[in-house]
Amino acid sequence: MSPSTLRVLPLGGLGEIGKNMMVVEYDGRIVVVDTGLMFPTPDQLGIDLVLPDFTYLRERADDIDAIVLTHGHEDHVGALPFVLRELDTVPPVYGGPLTAAMVRSKLDEHRLKDVAVEDVLAGQSFNAGPFSIEMVKMAHSIPDAFAVAITMELGTMLMTGDYKFDQTPVDGVPADVSRLAELGRERLLLLCGDSTNADRPGVSDSESGVGPHLERVFHHCKGRIVVTCFASNIHRVQQVVDAAIANDRKVALVGRSMRKNVNIGRSLGHIKVPEGLLVQPREVDQFPDKRLVIISTGSQGEPLSALRRMAHADHPQVELHAGDTVVFSATPIPGNERAVNETIDRLYQIGCEVITPRDEAIHASGHGYQEELKLMLNLTRPKYVMPVHGDFKRVRIHSQLAQAVGVPAENVFQGENGLPLEITASGASWGKPETAGMIFVDGVDIGDVADVALRDRRMLSADGIFIIVATVSEQDGAAVVAPEVLARGVPFLDGNAAFVDDLREAVEDSLDRAASERITEIDVLESMLHDDLASFIYDKLKRRPMVLPVIVEV
C-alpha cells in the first residue's frame, strides 16, 4: 500500500447495530474512531458483552497515534478498557468533556489509571501523526456528541458519529451546519455516515418535544411513576426531572450507571437538579406514591438491570406494586425486543400500568431519518460515501439515498466489517480483507469463546445433560460395578426408572463390546461410550441431551 493511500477499515458497526469501531490509516499511522460494544443476543448463552475483534490493533499497537470518541454511548465507548488492556503501547484518548468524564470513570473501574484522556471542545483541532483532527458539534441524545473530521495530505474524511438535525435540542446547541457546509465547499473526500434510521422516511422528532409529553403523562398518574431510559441519555433525564418538578414529585435514581452518569452530568452542568429534590432509593417507601418518580436503568430488558430486577421482585430497595406506572422512554435496540416484552409482561402481572412510545410521544430517536441523511450528504458533498452504523439493510438504503442526491453509484461503497476501503489520488477500491468479528466477554474473561462452548450451552439449555460414570478394570476394560447415571435438566425423566435401568444396560453392553475388541485407552473408550449412549437416548426419548461419559479405572 502506498504511503499516500487512505485506508478506512471498519472493525465493527457494519452489518450490525452496535460495537462501532473504525480504523483510519495513512502514511503507516493509525487513528481509531470509537471503540464500542454490543450486548449479547439470546443465543449467546452466558456471554456478558460482545466486542469487536481488534486483533488488527493489537498487531499494530505501536502505529496508533490516537483513539477518538464521538460520544459517550456504550456502543461507541464500551470496549475501550478491553482494547487498552490488550495494547502494548497505549495511545492518548480524545473526546468531548462529558465523554471524557464517562470514560475516565469507566477506566477507573477497570484499574486503568495511566491512560491520557484529553477533553476536546467543539471546533477544536489537534494533531495526531500525519492527521489533523477536528471535532464538529452534532446533535444526538447525549451532550458532547461530535462528528470527527480527519484531514491528511490526500484530503479530509468525516465520520459523522450518531447524529440528527434537531433544530431545538434540549441544551440549545444544534449541529454545526455551517461547518459541515464549509467542509462540503472544501470538497470532502469521504463521508462515513450513520445509517441507523436510514429506513425511516421524513425527519426525526425534536428531543425537546418529549418533555411536555412526559409532563402530561405524569399529570394523569395517580400513583408512583417509574421512568426507564438509557443511563447515558442525559437530556432525557433532565426532562424527567423537569416533569417531576412540574408535578410536585421527588426523584429517586436507581441503578449504578444511572447514579454515576447523573453525577457526572451535574458536575459538568448538563443536568440541573434543585437541592432537596433527590431522595435515596432506600427512602422511597417513606414518601406517598403520588409524590415520587423513580428514574431507572433497564429500558432494554437487560438481565441485571434495576427495572428487570424490580419486575422479578428481586430489587433490594424498590418493590413494585399495583398502581405503579412504568414509563419506557426508549425504544428497544434491534435484537432486544424479546427481553423488553418479557419485562413488560411481568410488570402487568404485578398490576403496574405500562406506557411505551407506542402509546405516547415519550421518546425521540437520537438518529436522523432519511431527509436528515440527505441533508448531511448535500451539506458535505463528498466525493466518496461509505455508510456505517447499521445492518446490511440500512447500509443499502443509505447507499441508495446517496445516489438519489447525486453521488455516482461507483463512488458509493457498501462495506462490511474487516473490508478496508483504500483511497488514492487516482480512485477508490476495496483492499485485502483483515481479521474482523466478535470477541466475547464471559464473566471476567475476555477472548474468543469457541463456537463449541456456545453450542454446548445451547444443548444444555434445550435438552439437559447425562453424566455416566463407569468403573472398569485396568487390565481388560470390563465393567467392575454397575454404572452410575446422573441427569440434570432432562425432560420427561421424572418417574421413568425403567429408562434409567435400560440406560445402565446400554452402558454395560457398550463396555462389553469395547472389552471384546480389547479397547482399553480411556479417550477411545469414552468416545465410543458417548456415541453409543447418544444414539440410544435419541432412539428412546427423541432428544439430544449432552452425554458426558466418565471412565474410572481400578
PDB file of N, CA and C in Angstrom, residues 373-460:
ATOM      1  N   LEU A 373     -30.410  12.418   6.566  1.00  0.00           N
ATOM      2  CA  LEU A 373     -29.255  11.795   5.919  1.00  0.00           C
ATOM      3  C   LEU A 373     -28.980  12.468   4.576  1.00  0.00           C
ATOM      4  N   LYS A 374     -30.056  12.790   3.847  1.00  0.00           N
ATOM      5  CA  LYS A 374     -29.879  13.511   2.578  1.00  0.00           C
ATOM      6  C   LYS A 374     -29.291  14.899   2.817  1.00  0.00           C
ATOM      7  N   LEU A 375     -29.739  15.556   3.892  1.00  0.00           N
ATOM      8  CA  LEU A 375     -29.203  16.875   4.205  1.00  0.00           C
ATOM      9  C   LEU A 375     -27.705  16.801   4.491  1.00  0.00           C
ATOM     10  N   MET A 376     -27.289  15.797   5.248  1.00  0.00           N
ATOM     11  CA  MET A 376     -25.861  15.625   5.519  1.00  0.00           C
ATOM     12  C   MET A 376     -25.082  15.437   4.215  1.00  0.00           C
ATOM     13  N   LEU A 377     -25.612  14.632   3.323  1.00  0.00           N
ATOM     14  CA  LEU A 377     -24.945  14.389   2.034  1.00  0.00           C
ATOM     15  C   LEU A 377     -24.870  15.671   1.213  1.00  0.00           C
ATOM     16  N   ASN A 378     -25.938  16.446   1.218  1.00  0.00           N
ATOM     17  CA  ASN A 378     -25.947  17.685   0.424  1.00  0.00           C
ATOM     18  C   ASN A 378     -25.070  18.773   1.040  1.00  0.00           C
ATOM     19  N   LEU A 379     -24.980  18.807   2.354  1.00  0.00           N
ATOM     20  CA  LEU A 379     -24.115  19.798   3.001  1.00  0.00           C
ATOM     21  C   LEU A 379     -22.642  19.498   2.749  1.00  0.00           C
ATOM     22  N   THR A 380     -22.263  18.232   2.890  1.00  0.00           N
ATOM     23  CA  THR A 380     -20.833  17.882   2.827  1.00  0.00           C
ATOM     24  C   THR A 380     -20.354  17.566   1.418  1.00  0.00           C
ATOM     25  N   ARG A 381     -21.266  17.214   0.516  1.00  0.00           N
ATOM     26  CA  ARG A 381     -20.939  16.964  -0.897  1.00  0.00           C
ATOM     27  C   ARG A 381     -19.683  16.101  -1.053  1.00  0.00           C
ATOM     28  N   PRO A 382     -19.692  14.908  -0.476  1.00  0.00           N
ATOM     29  CA  PRO A 382     -18.479  14.074  -0.511  1.00  0.00           C
ATOM     30  C   PRO A 382     -18.234  13.468  -1.885  1.00  0.00           C
ATOM     31  N   LYS A 383     -16.954  13.219  -2.171  1.00  0.00           N
ATOM     32  CA  LYS A 383     -16.610  12.512  -3.403  1.00  0.00           C
ATOM     33  C   LYS A 383     -16.968  11.040  -3.274  1.00  0.00           C
ATOM     34  N   TYR A 384     -16.644  10.465  -2.109  1.00  0.00           N
ATOM     35  CA  TYR A 384     -16.945   9.050  -1.851  1.00  0.00           C
ATOM     36  C   TYR A 384     -17.816   8.944  -0.596  1.00  0.00           C
ATOM     37  N   VAL A 385     -18.664   7.910  -0.574  1.00  0.00           N
ATOM     38  CA  VAL A 385     -19.545   7.676   0.567  1.00  0.00           C
ATOM     39  C   VAL A 385     -19.423   6.213   0.994  1.00  0.00           C
ATOM     40  N   MET A 386     -19.250   5.986   2.298  1.00  0.00           N
ATOM     41  CA  MET A 386     -19.308   4.629   2.855  1.00  0.00           C
ATOM     42  C   MET A 386     -20.258   4.650   4.057  1.00  0.00           C
ATOM     43  N   PRO A 387     -21.500   4.193   3.890  1.00  0.00           N
ATOM     44  CA  PRO A 387     -22.426   4.159   5.026  1.00  0.00           C
ATOM     45  C   PRO A 387     -21.913   3.229   6.123  1.00  0.00           C
ATOM     46  N   VAL A 388     -22.101   3.626   7.377  1.00  0.00           N
ATOM     47  CA  VAL A 388     -21.683   2.816   8.523  1.00  0.00           C
ATOM     48  C   VAL A 388     -22.817   2.808   9.548  1.00  0.00           C
ATOM     49  N   HIS A 389     -22.590   2.147  10.680  1.00  0.00           N
ATOM     50  CA  HIS A 389     -23.542   2.120  11.796  1.00  0.00           C
ATOM     51  C   HIS A 389     -24.907   1.600  11.363  1.00  0.00           C
ATOM     52  N   GLY A 390     -24.950   0.386  10.883  1.00  0.00           N
ATOM     53  CA  GLY A 390     -26.238  -0.176  10.512  1.00  0.00           C
ATOM     54  C   GLY A 390     -26.095  -1.588   9.978  1.00  0.00           C
ATOM     55  N   ASP A 391     -27.197  -2.345  10.008  1.00  0.00           N
ATOM     56  CA  ASP A 391     -27.186  -3.665   9.396  1.00  0.00           C
ATOM     57  C   ASP A 391     -27.178  -3.508   7.876  1.00  0.00           C
ATOM     58  N   PHE A 392     -27.085  -4.618   7.178  1.00  0.00           N
ATOM     59  CA  PHE A 392     -26.908  -4.550   5.723  1.00  0.00           C
ATOM     60  C   PHE A 392     -28.104  -3.885   5.035  1.00  0.00           C
ATOM     61  N   LYS A 393     -29.287  -4.088   5.574  1.00  0.00           N
ATOM     62  CA  LYS A 393     -30.470  -3.442   5.003  1.00  0.00           C
ATOM     63  C   LYS A 393     -30.333  -1.927   5.052  1.00  0.00           C
ATOM     64  N   ARG A 394     -29.998  -1.391   6.227  1.00  0.00           N
ATOM     65  CA  ARG A 394     -29.894   0.058   6.390  1.00  0.00           C
ATOM     66  C   ARG A 394     -28.710   0.631   5.619  1.00  0.00           C
ATOM     67  N   VAL A 395     -27.620  -0.115   5.547  1.00  0.00           N
ATOM     68  CA  VAL A 395     -26.467   0.334   4.759  1.00  0.00           C
ATOM     69  C   VAL A 395     -26.852   0.462   3.286  1.00  0.00           C
ATOM     70  N   ARG A 396     -27.609  -0.513   2.782  1.00  0.00           N
ATOM     71  CA  ARG A 396     -28.024  -0.441   1.375  1.00  0.00           C
ATOM     72  C   ARG A 396     -28.959   0.747   1.138  1.00  0.00           C
ATOM     73  N   ILE A 397     -29.923   0.959   2.045  1.00  0.00           N
ATOM     74  CA  ILE A 397     -30.847   2.085   1.869  1.00  0.00           C
ATOM     75  C   ILE A 397     -30.085   3.406   1.906  1.00  0.00           C
ATOM     76  N   HIS A 398     -29.106   3.526   2.825  1.00  0.00           N
ATOM     77  CA  HIS A 398     -28.293   4.743   2.891  1.00  0.00           C
ATOM     78  C   HIS A 398     -27.523   4.938   1.577  1.00  0.00           C
ATOM     79  N   SER A 399     -27.028   3.852   1.015  1.00  0.00           N
ATOM     80  CA  SER A 399     -26.332   3.938  -0.274  1.00  0.00           C
ATOM     81  C   SER A 399     -27.262   4.450  -1.369  1.00  0.00           C
ATOM     82  N   GLN A 400     -28.501   3.982  -1.349  1.00  0.00           N
ATOM     83  CA  GLN A 400     -29.472   4.442  -2.336  1.00  0.00           C
ATOM     84  C   GLN A 400     -29.802   5.925  -2.142  1.00  0.00           C
ATOM     85  N   LEU A 401     -29.855   6.380  -0.892  1.00  0.00           N
ATOM     86  CA  LEU A 401     -30.098   7.793  -0.630  1.00  0.00           C
ATOM     87  C   LEU A 401     -28.955   8.649  -1.176  1.00  0.00           C
ATOM     88  N   ALA A 402     -27.717   8.162  -1.006  1.00  0.00           N
ATOM     89  CA  ALA A 402     -26.560   8.898  -1.520  1.00  0.00           C
ATOM     90  C   ALA A 402     -26.647   9.041  -3.039  1.00  0.00           C
ATOM     91  N   GLN A 403     -27.022   7.966  -3.702  1.00  0.00           N
ATOM     92  CA  GLN A 403     -27.148   8.034  -5.162  1.00  0.00           C
ATOM     93  C   GLN A 403     -28.309   8.953  -5.562  1.00  0.00           C
ATOM     94  N   ALA A 404     -29.365   8.981  -4.756  1.00  0.00           N
ATOM     95  CA  ALA A 404     -30.526   9.817  -5.079  1.00  0.00           C
ATOM     96  C   ALA A 404     -30.178  11.302  -5.055  1.00  0.00           C
ATOM     97  N   VAL A 405     -29.200  11.703  -4.231  1.00  0.00           N
ATOM     98  CA  VAL A 405     -28.831  13.118  -4.162  1.00  0.00           C
ATOM     99  C   VAL A 405     -27.629  13.439  -5.050  1.00  0.00           C
ATOM    100  N   GLY A 406     -27.223  12.482  -5.904  1.00  0.00           N
ATOM    101  CA  GLY A 406     -26.243  12.819  -6.924  1.00  0.00           C
ATOM    102  C   GLY A 406     -24.865  12.221  -6.787  1.00  0.00           C
ATOM    103  N   VAL A 407     -24.622  11.386  -5.773  1.00  0.00           N
ATOM    104  CA  VAL A 407     -23.314  10.730  -5.670  1.00  0.00           C
ATOM    105  C   VAL A 407     -23.296   9.571  -6.664  1.00  0.00           C
ATOM    106  N   PRO A 408     -22.298   9.516  -7.566  1.00  0.00           N
ATOM    107  CA  PRO A 408     -22.262   8.420  -8.547  1.00  0.00           C
ATOM    108  C   PRO A 408     -22.232   7.062  -7.866  1.00  0.00           C
ATOM    109  N   ALA A 409     -22.927   6.106  -8.450  1.00  0.00           N
ATOM    110  CA  ALA A 409     -23.040   4.775  -7.853  1.00  0.00           C
ATOM    111  C   ALA A 409     -21.678   4.145  -7.629  1.00  0.00           C
ATOM    112  N   GLU A 410     -20.725   4.392  -8.556  1.00  0.00           N
ATOM    113  CA  GLU A 410     -19.397   3.788  -8.408  1.00  0.00           C
ATOM    114  C   GLU A 410     -18.588   4.410  -7.275  1.00  0.00           C
ATOM    115  N   ASN A 411     -19.078   5.529  -6.724  1.00  0.00           N
ATOM    116  CA  ASN A 411     -18.397   6.181  -5.600  1.00  0.00           C
ATOM    117  C   ASN A 411     -19.044   5.891  -4.259  1.00  0.00           C
ATOM    118  N   VAL A 412     -20.051   5.021  -4.252  1.00  0.00           N
ATOM    119  CA  VAL A 412     -20.724   4.637  -3.013  1.00  0.00           C
ATOM    120  C   VAL A 412     -20.323   3.200  -2.692  1.00  0.00           C
ATOM    121  N   PHE A 413     -19.797   2.988  -1.494  1.00  0.00           N
ATOM    122  CA  PHE A 413     -19.215   1.697  -1.131  1.00  0.00           C
ATOM    123  C   PHE A 413     -19.986   1.093   0.035  1.00  0.00           C
ATOM    124  N   GLN A 414     -20.677  -0.036  -0.249  1.00  0.00           N
ATOM    125  CA  GLN A 414     -21.390  -0.775   0.790  1.00  0.00           C
ATOM    126  C   GLN A 414     -20.438  -1.824   1.343  1.00  0.00           C
ATOM    127  N   GLY A 415     -19.927  -1.583   2.547  1.00  0.00           N
ATOM    128  CA  GLY A 415     -18.873  -2.432   3.089  1.00  0.00           C
ATOM    129  C   GLY A 415     -19.366  -3.434   4.108  1.00  0.00           C
ATOM    130  N   GLU A 416     -18.398  -4.042   4.761  1.00  0.00           N
ATOM    131  CA  GLU A 416     -18.658  -4.968   5.859  1.00  0.00           C
ATOM    132  C   GLU A 416     -17.443  -4.961   6.773  1.00  0.00           C
ATOM    133  N   ASN A 417     -17.618  -5.468   7.973  1.00  0.00           N
ATOM    134  CA  ASN A 417     -16.517  -5.474   8.922  1.00  0.00           C
ATOM    135  C   ASN A 417     -15.316  -6.242   8.356  1.00  0.00           C
ATOM    136  N   GLY A 418     -14.136  -5.640   8.485  1.00  0.00           N
ATOM    137  CA  GLY A 418     -12.914  -6.282   8.022  1.00  0.00           C
ATOM    138  C   GLY A 418     -12.536  -5.974   6.587  1.00  0.00           C
ATOM    139  N   LEU A 419     -13.411  -5.280   5.852  1.00  0.00           N
ATOM    140  CA  LEU A 419     -13.132  -4.965   4.452  1.00  0.00           C
ATOM    141  C   LEU A 419     -12.701  -3.506   4.351  1.00  0.00           C
ATOM    142  N   PRO A 420     -11.403  -3.243   4.082  1.00  0.00           N
ATOM    143  CA  PRO A 420     -10.931  -1.859   4.066  1.00  0.00           C
ATOM    144  C   PRO A 420     -11.215  -1.163   2.736  1.00  0.00           C
ATOM    145  N   LEU A 421     -11.579   0.109   2.817  1.00  0.00           N
ATOM    146  CA  LEU A 421     -11.701   0.953   1.636  1.00  0.00           C
ATOM    147  C   LEU A 421     -10.391   1.719   1.481  1.00  0.00           C
ATOM    148  N   GLU A 422      -9.760   1.613   0.313  1.00  0.00           N
ATOM    149  CA  GLU A 422      -8.478   2.266   0.065  1.00  0.00           C
ATOM    150  C   GLU A 422      -8.661   3.354  -0.984  1.00  0.00           C
ATOM    151  N   ILE A 423      -8.253   4.577  -0.625  1.00  0.00           N
ATOM    152  CA  ILE A 423      -8.454   5.736  -1.486  1.00  0.00           C
ATOM    153  C   ILE A 423      -7.097   6.367  -1.797  1.00  0.00           C
ATOM    154  N   THR A 424      -6.864   6.602  -3.086  1.00  0.00           N
ATOM    155  CA  THR A 424      -5.668   7.312  -3.530  1.00  0.00           C
ATOM    156  C   THR A 424      -6.114   8.508  -4.373  1.00  0.00           C
ATOM    157  N   ALA A 425      -5.152   9.260  -4.853  1.00  0.00           N
ATOM    158  CA  ALA A 425      -5.471  10.409  -5.702  1.00  0.00           C
ATOM    159  C   ALA A 425      -6.142   9.977  -7.000  1.00  0.00           C
ATOM    160  N   SER A 426      -5.952   8.723  -7.397  1.00  0.00           N
ATOM    161  CA  SER A 426      -6.495   8.248  -8.671  1.00  0.00           C
ATOM    162  C   SER A 426      -7.817   7.503  -8.534  1.00  0.00           C
ATOM    163  N   GLY A 427      -8.262   7.195  -7.310  1.00  0.00           N
ATOM    164  CA  GLY A 427      -9.536   6.497  -7.179  1.00  0.00           C
ATOM    165  C   GLY A 427      -9.655   5.756  -5.867  1.00  0.00           C
ATOM    166  N   ALA A 428     -10.738   4.996  -5.741  1.00  0.00           N
ATOM    167  CA  ALA A 428     -11.020   4.246  -4.516  1.00  0.00           C
ATOM    168  C   ALA A 428     -11.422   2.823  -4.872  1.00  0.00           C
ATOM    169  N   SER A 429     -11.029   1.868  -4.023  1.00  0.00           N
ATOM    170  CA  SER A 429     -11.364   0.465  -4.252  1.00  0.00           C
ATOM    171  C   SER A 429     -11.252  -0.289  -2.936  1.00  0.00           C
ATOM    172  N   TRP A 430     -11.817  -1.497  -2.921  1.00  0.00           N
ATOM    173  CA  TRP A 430     -11.696  -2.345  -1.739  1.00  0.00           C
ATOM    174  C   TRP A 430     -10.292  -2.915  -1.651  1.00  0.00           C
ATOM    175  N   GLY A 431      -9.779  -3.047  -0.423  1.00  0.00           N
ATOM    176  CA  GLY A 431      -8.483  -3.647  -0.193  1.00  0.00           C
ATOM    177  C   GLY A 431      -8.614  -5.095   0.245  1.00  0.00           C
ATOM    178  N   LYS A 432      -7.515  -5.653   0.690  1.00  0.00           N
ATOM    179  CA  LYS A 432      -7.480  -7.040   1.151  1.00  0.00           C
ATOM    180  C   LYS A 432      -8.171  -7.145   2.513  1.00  0.00           C
ATOM    181  N   PRO A 433      -9.099  -8.078   2.696  1.00  0.00           N
ATOM    182  CA  PRO A 433      -9.812  -8.188   3.979  1.00  0.00           C
ATOM    183  C   PRO A 433      -8.867  -8.469   5.148  1.00  0.00           C
ATOM    184  N   GLU A 434      -9.221  -7.912   6.296  1.00  0.00           N
ATOM    185  CA  GLU A 434      -8.475  -8.129   7.533  1.00  0.00           C
ATOM    186  C   GLU A 434      -9.349  -8.894   8.524  1.00  0.00           C
ATOM    187  N   THR A 435      -8.722  -9.379   9.591  1.00  0.00           N
ATOM    188  CA  THR A 435      -9.450 -10.107  10.625  1.00  0.00           C
ATOM    189  C   THR A 435     -10.490  -9.197  11.279  1.00  0.00           C
ATOM    190  N   ALA A 436     -11.713  -9.663  11.323  1.00  0.00           N
ATOM    191  CA  ALA A 436     -12.787  -8.929  11.995  1.00  0.00           C
ATOM    192  C   ALA A 436     -13.804  -9.947  12.481  1.00  0.00           C
ATOM    193  N   GLY A 437     -14.548  -9.575  13.471  1.00  0.00           N
ATOM    194  CA  GLY A 437     -15.544 -10.494  14.018  1.00  0.00           C
ATOM    195  C   GLY A 437     -15.902 -10.086  15.421  1.00  0.00           C
ATOM    196  N   MET A 438     -16.085 -11.070  16.292  1.00  0.00           N
ATOM    197  CA  MET A 438     -16.519 -10.799  17.664  1.00  0.00           C
ATOM    198  C   MET A 438     -15.521 -11.357  18.663  1.00  0.00           C
ATOM    199  N   ILE A 439     -15.381 -10.647  19.767  1.00  0.00           N
ATOM    200  CA  ILE A 439     -14.700 -11.164  20.951  1.00  0.00           C
ATOM    201  C   ILE A 439     -15.723 -11.131  22.074  1.00  0.00           C
ATOM    202  N   PHE A 440     -15.831 -12.235  22.799  1.00  0.00           N
ATOM    203  CA  PHE A 440     -16.827 -12.324  23.861  1.00  0.00           C
ATOM    204  C   PHE A 440     -16.185 -12.059  25.216  1.00  0.00           C
ATOM    205  N   VAL A 441     -16.925 -11.344  26.068  1.00  0.00           N
ATOM    206  CA  VAL A 441     -16.546 -11.205  27.470  1.00  0.00           C
ATOM    207  C   VAL A 441     -17.462 -12.127  28.253  1.00  0.00           C
ATOM    208  N   ASP A 442     -16.866 -13.116  28.892  1.00  0.00           N
ATOM    209  CA  ASP A 442     -17.606 -14.136  29.622  1.00  0.00           C
ATOM    210  C   ASP A 442     -17.163 -14.066  31.075  1.00  0.00           C
ATOM    211  N   GLY A 443     -17.984 -13.427  31.931  1.00  0.00           N
ATOM    212  CA  GLY A 443     -17.563 -13.212  33.314  1.00  0.00           C
ATOM    213  C   GLY A 443     -16.422 -12.211  33.347  1.00  0.00           C
ATOM    214  N   VAL A 444     -15.295 -12.621  33.914  1.00  0.00           N
ATOM    215  CA  VAL A 444     -14.126 -11.736  33.965  1.00  0.00           C
ATOM    216  C   VAL A 444     -13.160 -12.039  32.841  1.00  0.00           C
ATOM    217  N   ASP A 445     -13.462 -13.052  32.030  1.00  0.00           N
ATOM    218  CA  ASP A 445     -12.546 -13.459  30.969  1.00  0.00           C
ATOM    219  C   ASP A 445     -12.920 -12.781  29.666  1.00  0.00           C
ATOM    220  N   ILE A 446     -11.892 -12.443  28.900  1.00  0.00           N
ATOM    221  CA  ILE A 446     -12.089 -11.894  27.566  1.00  0.00           C
ATOM    222  C   ILE A 446     -11.385 -12.802  26.584  1.00  0.00           C
ATOM    223  N   GLY A 447     -12.018 -13.072  25.481  1.00  0.00           N
ATOM    224  CA  GLY A 447     -11.367 -13.913  24.494  1.00  0.00           C
ATOM    225  C   GLY A 447     -12.375 -14.464  23.515  1.00  0.00           C
ATOM    226  N   ASP A 448     -11.897 -15.331  22.661  1.00  0.00           N
ATOM    227  CA  ASP A 448     -12.734 -15.953  21.650  1.00  0.00           C
ATOM    228  C   ASP A 448     -13.380 -17.185  22.266  1.00  0.00           C
ATOM    229  N   VAL A 449     -14.568 -17.004  22.816  1.00  0.00           N
ATOM    230  CA  VAL A 449     -15.301 -18.143  23.350  1.00  0.00           C
ATOM    231  C   VAL A 449     -15.678 -19.023  22.165  1.00  0.00           C
ATOM    232  N   ALA A 450     -15.123 -20.227  22.147  1.00  0.00           N
ATOM    233  CA  ALA A 450     -15.253 -21.073  20.967  1.00  0.00           C
ATOM    234  C   ALA A 450     -16.717 -21.363  20.658  1.00  0.00           C
ATOM    235  N   ASP A 451     -16.998 -21.540  19.361  1.00  0.00           N
ATOM    236  CA  ASP A 451     -18.360 -21.877  18.951  1.00  0.00           C
ATOM    237  C   ASP A 451     -18.854 -23.133  19.666  1.00  0.00           C
ATOM    238  N   VAL A 452     -17.920 -24.065  19.928  1.00  0.00           N
ATOM    239  CA  VAL A 452     -18.328 -25.315  20.570  1.00  0.00           C
ATOM    240  C   VAL A 452     -18.849 -25.040  21.978  1.00  0.00           C
ATOM    241  N   ALA A 453     -18.278 -24.025  22.664  1.00  0.00           N
ATOM    242  CA  ALA A 453     -18.752 -23.707  24.009  1.00  0.00           C
ATOM    243  C   ALA A 453     -20.176 -23.166  23.960  1.00  0.00           C
ATOM    244  N   LEU A 454     -20.464 -22.274  23.020  1.00  0.00           N
ATOM    245  CA  LEU A 454     -21.822 -21.749  22.883  1.00  0.00           C
ATOM    246  C   LEU A 454     -22.792 -22.843  22.450  1.00  0.00           C
ATOM    247  N   ARG A 455     -22.313 -23.740  21.581  1.00  0.00           N
ATOM    248  CA  ARG A 455     -23.164 -24.856  21.160  1.00  0.00           C
ATOM    249  C   ARG A 455     -23.502 -25.742  22.358  1.00  0.00           C
ATOM    250  N   ASP A 456     -22.503 -26.026  23.204  1.00  0.00           N
ATOM    251  CA  ASP A 456     -22.749 -26.853  24.386  1.00  0.00           C
ATOM    252  C   ASP A 456     -23.756 -26.187  25.317  1.00  0.00           C
ATOM    253  N   ARG A 457     -23.650 -24.862  25.470  1.00  0.00           N
ATOM    254  CA  ARG A 457     -24.591 -24.153  26.350  1.00  0.00           C
ATOM    255  C   ARG A 457     -26.008 -24.233  25.792  1.00  0.00           C
ATOM    256  N   ARG A 458     -26.126 -24.118  24.473  1.00  0.00           N
ATOM    257  CA  ARG A 458     -27.463 -24.229  23.870  1.00  0.00           C
ATOM    258  C   ARG A 458     -28.038 -25.628  24.081  1.00  0.00           C
ATOM    259  N   MET A 459     -27.180 -26.666  23.948  1.00  0.00           N
ATOM    260  CA  MET A 459     -27.639 -28.041  24.163  1.00  0.00           C
ATOM    261  C   MET A 459     -28.101 -28.239  25.611  1.00  0.00           C
ATOM    262  N   LEU A 460     -27.307 -27.709  26.545  1.00  0.00           N
ATOM    263  CA  LEU A 460     -27.669 -27.839  27.952  1.00  0.00           C
ATOM    264  C   LEU A 460     -29.000 -27.160  28.243  1.00  0.00           C
TER     265      LEU A 460
END
